Short mmCIF file of C-alpha atoms in Angstrom, two decimals:
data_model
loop_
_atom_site.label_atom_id
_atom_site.label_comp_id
_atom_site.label_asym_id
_atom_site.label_seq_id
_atom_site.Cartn_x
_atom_site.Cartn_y
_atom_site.Cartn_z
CA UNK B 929 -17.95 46.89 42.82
CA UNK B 930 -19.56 44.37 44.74
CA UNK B 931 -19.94 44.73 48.59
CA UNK B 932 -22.24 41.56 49.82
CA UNK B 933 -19.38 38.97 48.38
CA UNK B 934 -18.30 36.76 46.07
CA UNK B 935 -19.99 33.69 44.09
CA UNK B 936 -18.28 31.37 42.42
CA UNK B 937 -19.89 29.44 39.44
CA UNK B 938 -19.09 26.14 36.96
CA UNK B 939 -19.76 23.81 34.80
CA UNK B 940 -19.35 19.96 34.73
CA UNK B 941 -19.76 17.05 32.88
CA UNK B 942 -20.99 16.73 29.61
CA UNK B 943 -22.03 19.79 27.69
CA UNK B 944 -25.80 20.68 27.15
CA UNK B 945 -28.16 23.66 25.98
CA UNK B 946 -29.21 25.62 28.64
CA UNK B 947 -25.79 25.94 30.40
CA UNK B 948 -25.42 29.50 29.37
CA UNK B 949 -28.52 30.79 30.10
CA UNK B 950 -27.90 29.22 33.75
CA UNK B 951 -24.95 30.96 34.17
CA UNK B 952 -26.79 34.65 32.68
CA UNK B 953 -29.04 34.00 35.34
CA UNK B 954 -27.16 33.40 38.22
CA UNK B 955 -24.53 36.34 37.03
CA UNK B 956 -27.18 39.25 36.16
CA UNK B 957 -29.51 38.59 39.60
CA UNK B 958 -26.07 38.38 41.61
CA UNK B 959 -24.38 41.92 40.17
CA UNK B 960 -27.23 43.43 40.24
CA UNK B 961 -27.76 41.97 44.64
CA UNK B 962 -24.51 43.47 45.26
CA UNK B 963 -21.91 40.44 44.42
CA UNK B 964 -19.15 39.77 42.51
CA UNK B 965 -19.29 36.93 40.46
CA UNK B 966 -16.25 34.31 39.32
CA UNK B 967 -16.77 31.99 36.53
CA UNK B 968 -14.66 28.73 37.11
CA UNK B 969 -13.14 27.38 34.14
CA UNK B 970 -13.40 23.48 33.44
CA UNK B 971 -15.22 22.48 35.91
CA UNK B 972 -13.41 21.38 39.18
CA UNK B 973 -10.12 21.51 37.26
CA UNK B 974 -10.10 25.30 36.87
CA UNK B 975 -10.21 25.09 41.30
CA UNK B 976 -7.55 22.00 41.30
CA UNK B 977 -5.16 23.90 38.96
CA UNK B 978 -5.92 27.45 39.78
CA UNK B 979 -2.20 28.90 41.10
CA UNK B 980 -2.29 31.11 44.10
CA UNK B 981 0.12 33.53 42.80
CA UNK B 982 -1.70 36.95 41.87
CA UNK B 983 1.27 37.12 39.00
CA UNK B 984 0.55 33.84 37.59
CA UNK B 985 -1.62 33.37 34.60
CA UNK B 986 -4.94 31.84 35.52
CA UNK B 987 -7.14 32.92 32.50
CA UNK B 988 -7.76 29.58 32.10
CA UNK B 989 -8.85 28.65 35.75
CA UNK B 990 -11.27 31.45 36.40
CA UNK B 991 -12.20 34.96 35.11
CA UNK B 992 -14.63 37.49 36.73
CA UNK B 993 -17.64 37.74 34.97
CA UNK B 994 -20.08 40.92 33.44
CA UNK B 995 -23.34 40.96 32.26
CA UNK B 996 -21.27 42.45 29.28
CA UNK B 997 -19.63 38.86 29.19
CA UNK B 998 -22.85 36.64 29.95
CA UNK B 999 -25.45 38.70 27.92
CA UNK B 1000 -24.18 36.97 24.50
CA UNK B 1001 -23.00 33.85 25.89
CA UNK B 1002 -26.90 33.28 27.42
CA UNK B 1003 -27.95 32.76 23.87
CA UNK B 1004 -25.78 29.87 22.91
CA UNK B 1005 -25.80 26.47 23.44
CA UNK B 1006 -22.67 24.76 25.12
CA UNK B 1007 -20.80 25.81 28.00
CA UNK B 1008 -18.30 29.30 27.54
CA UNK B 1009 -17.04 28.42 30.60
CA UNK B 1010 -15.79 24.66 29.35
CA UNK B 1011 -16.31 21.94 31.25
CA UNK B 1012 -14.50 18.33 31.79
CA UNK B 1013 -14.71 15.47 34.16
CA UNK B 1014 -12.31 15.87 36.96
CA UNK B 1015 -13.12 14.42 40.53
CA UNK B 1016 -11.14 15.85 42.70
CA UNK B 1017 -11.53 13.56 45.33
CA UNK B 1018 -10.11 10.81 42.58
CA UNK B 1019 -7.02 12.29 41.01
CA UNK B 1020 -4.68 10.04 38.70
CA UNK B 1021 -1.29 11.11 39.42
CA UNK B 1022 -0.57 12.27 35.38
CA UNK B 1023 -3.57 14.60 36.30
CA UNK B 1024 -1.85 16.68 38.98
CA UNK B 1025 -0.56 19.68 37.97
CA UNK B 1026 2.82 20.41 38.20
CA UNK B 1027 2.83 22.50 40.97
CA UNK B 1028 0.85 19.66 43.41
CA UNK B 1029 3.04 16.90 42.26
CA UNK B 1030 5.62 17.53 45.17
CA UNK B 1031 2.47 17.03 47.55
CA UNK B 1032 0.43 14.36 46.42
CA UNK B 1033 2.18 10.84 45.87
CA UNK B 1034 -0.47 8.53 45.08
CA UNK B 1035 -1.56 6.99 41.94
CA UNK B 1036 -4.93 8.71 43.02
CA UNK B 1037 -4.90 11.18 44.90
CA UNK B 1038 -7.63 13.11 46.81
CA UNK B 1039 -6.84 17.00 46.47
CA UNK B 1040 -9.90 18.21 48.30
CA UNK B 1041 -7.64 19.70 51.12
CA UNK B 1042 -5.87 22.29 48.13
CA UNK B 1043 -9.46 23.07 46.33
CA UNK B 1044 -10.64 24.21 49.64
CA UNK B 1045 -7.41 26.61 49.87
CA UNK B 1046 -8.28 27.88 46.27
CA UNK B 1047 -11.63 28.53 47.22
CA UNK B 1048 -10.59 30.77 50.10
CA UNK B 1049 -7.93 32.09 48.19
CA UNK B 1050 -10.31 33.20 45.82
CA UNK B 1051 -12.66 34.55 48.28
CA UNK B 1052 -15.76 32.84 47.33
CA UNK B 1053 -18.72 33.42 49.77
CA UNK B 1054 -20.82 30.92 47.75
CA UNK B 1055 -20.05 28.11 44.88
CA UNK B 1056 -22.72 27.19 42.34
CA UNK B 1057 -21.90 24.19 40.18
CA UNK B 1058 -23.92 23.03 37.74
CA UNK B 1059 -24.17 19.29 36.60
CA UNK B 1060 -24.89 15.78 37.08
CA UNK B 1061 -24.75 13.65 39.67
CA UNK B 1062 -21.56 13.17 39.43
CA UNK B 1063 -20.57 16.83 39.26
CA UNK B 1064 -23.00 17.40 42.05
CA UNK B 1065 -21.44 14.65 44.34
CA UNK B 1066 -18.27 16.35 44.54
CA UNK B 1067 -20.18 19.33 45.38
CA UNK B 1068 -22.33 17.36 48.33
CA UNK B 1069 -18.73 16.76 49.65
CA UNK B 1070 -17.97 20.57 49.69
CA UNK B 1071 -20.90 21.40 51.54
CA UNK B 1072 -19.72 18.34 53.69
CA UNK B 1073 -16.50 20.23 54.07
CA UNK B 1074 -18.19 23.69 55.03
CA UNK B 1075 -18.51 25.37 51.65
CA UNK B 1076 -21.72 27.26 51.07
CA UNK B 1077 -22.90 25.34 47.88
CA UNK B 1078 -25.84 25.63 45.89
CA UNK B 1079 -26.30 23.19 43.03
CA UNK B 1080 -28.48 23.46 39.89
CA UNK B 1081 -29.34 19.87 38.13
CA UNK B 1082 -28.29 19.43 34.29
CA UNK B 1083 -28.01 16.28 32.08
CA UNK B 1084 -29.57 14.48 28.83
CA UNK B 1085 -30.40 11.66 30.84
CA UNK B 1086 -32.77 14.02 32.96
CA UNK B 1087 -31.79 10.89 36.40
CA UNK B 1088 -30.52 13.32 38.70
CA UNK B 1089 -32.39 12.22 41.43
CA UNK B 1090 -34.77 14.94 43.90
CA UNK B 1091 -35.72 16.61 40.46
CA UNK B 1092 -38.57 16.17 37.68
CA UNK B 1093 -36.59 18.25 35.24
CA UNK B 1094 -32.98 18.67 34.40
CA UNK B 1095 -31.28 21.61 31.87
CA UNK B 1096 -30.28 19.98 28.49
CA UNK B 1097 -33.41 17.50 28.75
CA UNK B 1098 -36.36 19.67 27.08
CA UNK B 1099 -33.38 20.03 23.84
CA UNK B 1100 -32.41 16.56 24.18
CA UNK B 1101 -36.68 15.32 23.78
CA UNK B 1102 -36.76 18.27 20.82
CA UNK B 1103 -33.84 17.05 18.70
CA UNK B 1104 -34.71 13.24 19.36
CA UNK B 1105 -38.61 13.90 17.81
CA UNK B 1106 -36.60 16.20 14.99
CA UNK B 1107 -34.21 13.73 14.55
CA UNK B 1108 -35.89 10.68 14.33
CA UNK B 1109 -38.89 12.19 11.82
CA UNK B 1110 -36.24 13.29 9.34
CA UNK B 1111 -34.40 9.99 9.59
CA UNK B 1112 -37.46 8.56 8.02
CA UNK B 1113 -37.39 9.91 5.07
CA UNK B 1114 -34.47 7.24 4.31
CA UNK B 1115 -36.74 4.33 6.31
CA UNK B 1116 -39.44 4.82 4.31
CA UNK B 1117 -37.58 4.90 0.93
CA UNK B 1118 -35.94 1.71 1.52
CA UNK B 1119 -38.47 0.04 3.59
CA UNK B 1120 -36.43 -0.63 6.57
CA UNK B 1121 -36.18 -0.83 10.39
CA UNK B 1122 -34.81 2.56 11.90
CA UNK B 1123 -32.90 1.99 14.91
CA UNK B 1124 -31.49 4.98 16.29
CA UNK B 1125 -29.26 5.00 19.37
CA UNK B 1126 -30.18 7.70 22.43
CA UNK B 1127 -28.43 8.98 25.82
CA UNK B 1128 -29.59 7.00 28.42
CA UNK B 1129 -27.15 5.42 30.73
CA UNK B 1130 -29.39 4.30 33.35
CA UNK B 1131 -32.26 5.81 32.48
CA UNK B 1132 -34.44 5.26 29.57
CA UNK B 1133 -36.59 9.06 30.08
CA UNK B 1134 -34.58 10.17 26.41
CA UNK B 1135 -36.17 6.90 24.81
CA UNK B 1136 -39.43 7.10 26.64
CA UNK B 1137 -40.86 10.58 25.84
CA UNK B 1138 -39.64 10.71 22.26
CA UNK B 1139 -41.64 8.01 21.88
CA UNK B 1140 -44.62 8.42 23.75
CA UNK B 1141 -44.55 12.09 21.40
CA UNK B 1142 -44.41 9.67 18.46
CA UNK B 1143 -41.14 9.80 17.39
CA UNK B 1144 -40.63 5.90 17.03
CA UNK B 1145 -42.76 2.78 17.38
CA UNK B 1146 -41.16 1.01 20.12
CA UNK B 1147 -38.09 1.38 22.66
CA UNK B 1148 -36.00 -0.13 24.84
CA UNK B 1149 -34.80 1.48 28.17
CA UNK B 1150 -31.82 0.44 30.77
CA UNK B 1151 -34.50 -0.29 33.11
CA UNK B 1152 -35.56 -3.08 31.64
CA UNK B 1153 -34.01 -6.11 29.88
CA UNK B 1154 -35.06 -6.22 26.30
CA UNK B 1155 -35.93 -9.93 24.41
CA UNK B 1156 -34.51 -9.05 21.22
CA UNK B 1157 -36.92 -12.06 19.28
CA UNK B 1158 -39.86 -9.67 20.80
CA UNK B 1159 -38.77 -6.57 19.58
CA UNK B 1160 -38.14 -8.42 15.88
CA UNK B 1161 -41.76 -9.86 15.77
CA UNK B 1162 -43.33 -6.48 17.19
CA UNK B 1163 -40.95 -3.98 14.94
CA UNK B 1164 -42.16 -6.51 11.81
CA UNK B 1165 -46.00 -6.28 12.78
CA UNK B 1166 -45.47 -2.00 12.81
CA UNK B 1167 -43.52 -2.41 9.65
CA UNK B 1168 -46.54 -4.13 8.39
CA UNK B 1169 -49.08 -1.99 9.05
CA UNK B 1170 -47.12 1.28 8.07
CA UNK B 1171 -48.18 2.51 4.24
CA UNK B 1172 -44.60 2.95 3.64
CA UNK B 1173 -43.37 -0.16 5.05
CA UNK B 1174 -41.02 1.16 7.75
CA UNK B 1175 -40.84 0.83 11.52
CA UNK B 1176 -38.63 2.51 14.38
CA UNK B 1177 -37.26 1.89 17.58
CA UNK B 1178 -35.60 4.53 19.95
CA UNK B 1179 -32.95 2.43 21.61
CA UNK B 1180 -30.85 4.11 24.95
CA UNK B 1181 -27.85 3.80 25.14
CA UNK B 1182 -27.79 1.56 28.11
CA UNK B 1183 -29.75 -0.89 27.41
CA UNK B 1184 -29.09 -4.45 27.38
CA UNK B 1185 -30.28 -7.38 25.59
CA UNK B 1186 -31.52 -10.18 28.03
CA UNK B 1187 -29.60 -13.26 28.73
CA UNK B 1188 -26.66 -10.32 27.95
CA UNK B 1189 -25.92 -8.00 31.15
CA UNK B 1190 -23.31 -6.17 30.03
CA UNK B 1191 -23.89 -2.44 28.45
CA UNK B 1192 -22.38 -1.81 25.18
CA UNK B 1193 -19.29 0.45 24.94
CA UNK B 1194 -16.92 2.46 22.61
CA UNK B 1195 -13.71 2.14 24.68
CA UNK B 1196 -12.78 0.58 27.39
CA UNK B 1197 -10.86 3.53 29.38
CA UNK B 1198 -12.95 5.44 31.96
CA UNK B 1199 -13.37 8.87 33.24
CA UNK B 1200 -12.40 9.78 36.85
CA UNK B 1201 -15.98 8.82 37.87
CA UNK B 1202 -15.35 5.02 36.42
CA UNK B 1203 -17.86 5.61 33.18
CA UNK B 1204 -16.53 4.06 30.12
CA UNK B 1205 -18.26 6.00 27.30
CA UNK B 1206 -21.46 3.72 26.33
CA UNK B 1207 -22.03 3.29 22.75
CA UNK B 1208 -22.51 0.29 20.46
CA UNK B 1209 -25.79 -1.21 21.64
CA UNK B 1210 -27.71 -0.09 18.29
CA UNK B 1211 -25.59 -1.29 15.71
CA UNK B 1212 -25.81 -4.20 18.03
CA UNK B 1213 -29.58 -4.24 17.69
CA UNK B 1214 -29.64 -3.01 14.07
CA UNK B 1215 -27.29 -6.67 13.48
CA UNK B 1216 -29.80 -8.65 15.12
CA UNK B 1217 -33.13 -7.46 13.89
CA UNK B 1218 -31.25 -7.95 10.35
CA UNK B 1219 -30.78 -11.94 11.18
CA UNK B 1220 -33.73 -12.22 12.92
CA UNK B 1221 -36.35 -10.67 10.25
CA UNK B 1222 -36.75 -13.74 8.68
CA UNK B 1223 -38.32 -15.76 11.25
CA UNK B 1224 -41.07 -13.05 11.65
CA UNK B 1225 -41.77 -11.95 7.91
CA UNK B 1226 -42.21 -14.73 5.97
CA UNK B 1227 -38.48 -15.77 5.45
CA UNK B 1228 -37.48 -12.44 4.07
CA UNK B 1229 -34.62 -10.09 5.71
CA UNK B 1230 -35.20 -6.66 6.28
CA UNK B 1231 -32.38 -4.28 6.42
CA UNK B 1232 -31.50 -1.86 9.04
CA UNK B 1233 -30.91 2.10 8.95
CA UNK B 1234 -28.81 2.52 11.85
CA UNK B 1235 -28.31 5.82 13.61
CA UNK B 1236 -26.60 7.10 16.61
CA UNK B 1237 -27.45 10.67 17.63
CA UNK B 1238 -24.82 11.50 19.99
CA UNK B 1239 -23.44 14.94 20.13
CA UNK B 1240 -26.38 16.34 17.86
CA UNK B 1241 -29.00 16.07 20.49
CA UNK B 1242 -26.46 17.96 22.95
CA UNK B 1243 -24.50 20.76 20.72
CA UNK B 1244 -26.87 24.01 19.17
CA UNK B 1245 -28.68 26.47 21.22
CA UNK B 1246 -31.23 25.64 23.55
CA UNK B 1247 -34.82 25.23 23.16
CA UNK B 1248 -37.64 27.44 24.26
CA UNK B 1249 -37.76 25.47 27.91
CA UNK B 1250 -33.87 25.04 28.23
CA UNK B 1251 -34.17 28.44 28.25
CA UNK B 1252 -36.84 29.13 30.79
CA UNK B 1253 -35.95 26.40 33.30
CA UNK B 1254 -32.25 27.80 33.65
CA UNK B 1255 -33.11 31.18 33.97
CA UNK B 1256 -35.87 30.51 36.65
CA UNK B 1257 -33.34 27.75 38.30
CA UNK B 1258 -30.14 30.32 38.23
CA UNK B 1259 -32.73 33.12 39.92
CA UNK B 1260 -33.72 30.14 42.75
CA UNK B 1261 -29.98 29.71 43.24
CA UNK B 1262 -29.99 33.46 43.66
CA UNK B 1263 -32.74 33.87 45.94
CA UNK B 1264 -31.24 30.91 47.92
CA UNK B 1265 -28.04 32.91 48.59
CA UNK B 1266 -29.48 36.10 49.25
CA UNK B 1267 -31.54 33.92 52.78
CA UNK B 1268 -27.85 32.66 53.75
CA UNK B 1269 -29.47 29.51 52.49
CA UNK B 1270 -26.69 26.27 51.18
CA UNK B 1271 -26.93 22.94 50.80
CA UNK B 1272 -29.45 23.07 48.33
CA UNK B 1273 -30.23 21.76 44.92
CA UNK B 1274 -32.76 23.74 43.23
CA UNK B 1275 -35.69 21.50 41.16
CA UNK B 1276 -38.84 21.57 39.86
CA UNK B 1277 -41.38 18.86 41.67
CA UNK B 1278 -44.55 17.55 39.97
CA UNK B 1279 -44.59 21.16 38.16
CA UNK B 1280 -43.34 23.62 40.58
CA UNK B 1281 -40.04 25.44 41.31
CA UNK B 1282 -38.28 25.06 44.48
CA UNK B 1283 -35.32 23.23 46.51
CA UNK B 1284 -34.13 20.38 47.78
CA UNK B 1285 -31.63 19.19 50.35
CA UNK B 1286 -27.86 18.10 48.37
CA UNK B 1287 -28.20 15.06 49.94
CA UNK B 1288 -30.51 13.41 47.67
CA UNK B 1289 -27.72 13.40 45.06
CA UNK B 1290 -26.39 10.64 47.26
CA UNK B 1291 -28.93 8.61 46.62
CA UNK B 1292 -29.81 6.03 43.70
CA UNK B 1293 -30.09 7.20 40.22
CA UNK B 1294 -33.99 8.80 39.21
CA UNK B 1295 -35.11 6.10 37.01
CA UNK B 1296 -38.48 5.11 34.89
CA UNK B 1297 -40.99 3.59 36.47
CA UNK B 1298 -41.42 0.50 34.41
CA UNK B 1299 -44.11 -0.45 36.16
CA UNK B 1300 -46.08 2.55 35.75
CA UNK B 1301 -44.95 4.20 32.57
CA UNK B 1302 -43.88 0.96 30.57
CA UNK B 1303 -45.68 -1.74 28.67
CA UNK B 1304 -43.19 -4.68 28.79
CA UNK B 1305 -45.28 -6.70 26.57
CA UNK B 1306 -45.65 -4.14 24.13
CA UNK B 1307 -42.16 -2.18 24.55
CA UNK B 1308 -43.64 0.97 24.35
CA UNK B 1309 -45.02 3.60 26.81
CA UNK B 1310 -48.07 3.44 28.79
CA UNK B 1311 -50.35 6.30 27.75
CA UNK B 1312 -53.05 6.39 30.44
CA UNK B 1313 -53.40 7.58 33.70
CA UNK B 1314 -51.73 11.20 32.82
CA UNK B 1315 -54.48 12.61 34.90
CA UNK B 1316 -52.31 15.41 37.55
CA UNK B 1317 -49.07 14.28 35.87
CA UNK B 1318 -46.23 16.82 35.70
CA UNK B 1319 -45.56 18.24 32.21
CA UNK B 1320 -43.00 15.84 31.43
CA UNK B 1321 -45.38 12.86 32.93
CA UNK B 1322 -42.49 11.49 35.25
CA UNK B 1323 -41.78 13.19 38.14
CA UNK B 1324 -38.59 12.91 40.79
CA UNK B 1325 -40.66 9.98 42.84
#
């Protein structure tokens, strides 16, 4: 068995491809240095409900893992450790479970204090989580706390922020181009608008590169207020031009229509991190462009194809780079550990691997450059200056 210690690893958040292979990585390179390795279950709630009783059932709090168990797993999309969206450090009371309720009182509670005693009680020499930023912020505040943490970026949205690449992204751009190019099939037929709805909370990079790879005509990004009368006329002038008489727009999630600053949602309730889950905005555009048409083609309406790609940009196996970047960020993590090195986030910067301090993750969200990578007048990327660029032309900066 081991004999240099014990790493603890999880997921958090939303699931994405390239979770899996993360957790291969970090799990082969660590048996094979000499550790043991603990998969936590659900995220932070497998350490806020794990029971420190070695007779009580915690199969679904933690499990040690093999490279028997991680060999098969690494080549599926998902998460086979699960995942949710529990802050520990913002607990609702019906959250607790039932063996904390005698100790924590409040509505919401912060339960820090007892995940620090499950992390000792489990022995772990190192935690890796792997996430957003809002996984990764609880994990800042273990390091704060004096856990030896090492964090690996993953999200759709690709804005964790000291990072030019996050796992799940690469899939994310894939499916989008995929997505959107079968989706016309239907646009062309009918001779409509395609709007189709993206992640993209507060940051418009799942809109963006789709399109600058030519998966739509236009798109609209959180950065950036969109005119809605502008994106009519200029979605009518593509529509135009095209032989089939069809035009598409990539719209993220979290955009918002000027002289409107509020983001469209599905539901009102929101997770322990105070996200409501976003949704709505491009049926909301679809509706408009429909009443708008008009004015811009010669008093005739054009109907709307309206598509939301949600959960199939996320679920499936990875693609060729969300399998790459994990493995080379889970071996980073590994070769992080092995110095006595935590506090870290592991990245990639304008094209090369390496590490940054957790304390960026503090910071503001990694958003587009409008400026830079945006025509406002146009609504569509900028396509010059790529000269030195990274391979996904934005970088952390």
């Amino acid at each position: 068995m081991a004999n240099k210690g014990t790493i603890g690893i999880l997921t958090g958040g939303g699931d994405v491809p390239g979770l899996n292979p993360a957790i291969r990585a970090v799990t082969i390179r660590a048996i094979r240095e000499g550790y043991r390795v603990i998969g936590i279950k659900r995220g932070w709630a497998g350490l806020v409900d794990l029971v420190q009783d070695r007779e009580a059932d915690n199969s679904g709090n933690f499990h040690v893992l093999s490279e028997e168990i991680v060999n098969p797993a690494g080549r599926t999309g998902g998460t086979f450790l699960h995942s949710s969206r529990t802050r520990p450090s913002h607990l609702p009371r019906p959250n607790l479970p039932v063996h904390l309720r005698g100790s924590y009182q409040d509505e919401i509670n912060d339960v820090t204090p007892q995940v620090l005693k499950n992390i000792e009680w489990l022995g772990l020499d190192f935690l890796v989580p792997i996430g957003g930023d809002d996984t990764l912020s609880y994990g800042y505040r273990l390091h704060k706390e004096g856990v030896k943490v090492v964090a690996i970026p993953k999200t759709m949205d690709n804005d964790v922020p000291g990072t030019d690449y996050c796992i799940g992204f690469g899939t994310c751009v894939s499916r989008t181009i995929e997505l959107a190019h079968t989706l016309r099939t239907s646009a062309g037929s009918h001779e409509r608008f395609l709007v189709i709805e993206v992640f993209g909370r507060y940051a418009g990079y799942s809109a963006l590169l789709p399109t600058m790879a030519g998966a739509a005509d236009r798109c609209v990004i959180p950065e950036l207020d969109f005119d809605i009368e502008q994106l009519t006329d200029l979605l009518v002038y593509d529509r135009n031009r095209h032989p089939s008489s069809y035009s598409v727009v990539l719209v993220s999630e979290g955009a918002k229509i000027r002289g409107d600053d509020s983001m469209s949602f599905l539901e009102t309730e929101k997770d322990q991190y105070g996200h409501a889950k976003l949704g709505g905005i491009g049926r909301r555009v679809g509706d408009e462009l429909k009443r708008l048409s008009p004015k811009y083609n010669a008093g005739r309406r054009i109907n709307v194809i309206n598509q939301r790609l949600g959960y199939l940009v996320r679920c499936g196996a990875p693609d060729a780079l969300d399998c790459v970047v994990p493995m080379a960020f889970g071996n980073l993590a590994l070769d992080l550990i092995l110095e006595g090195t935590s506090g870290r986030l592991v990245n990639i910067r304008n094209g090369v691997y390496g590490s940054i301090s957790m304390e960026v993750i503090n910071g503001p969200h990694k958003v587009v450059d409008v400026d830079k990578f945006y025509n406002r007048e146009r609504l569509r990327p900028n396509f010059k200056d790529l000269n030195n660029a990274p391979l996904f032309i934005m970088n952390a900066d």
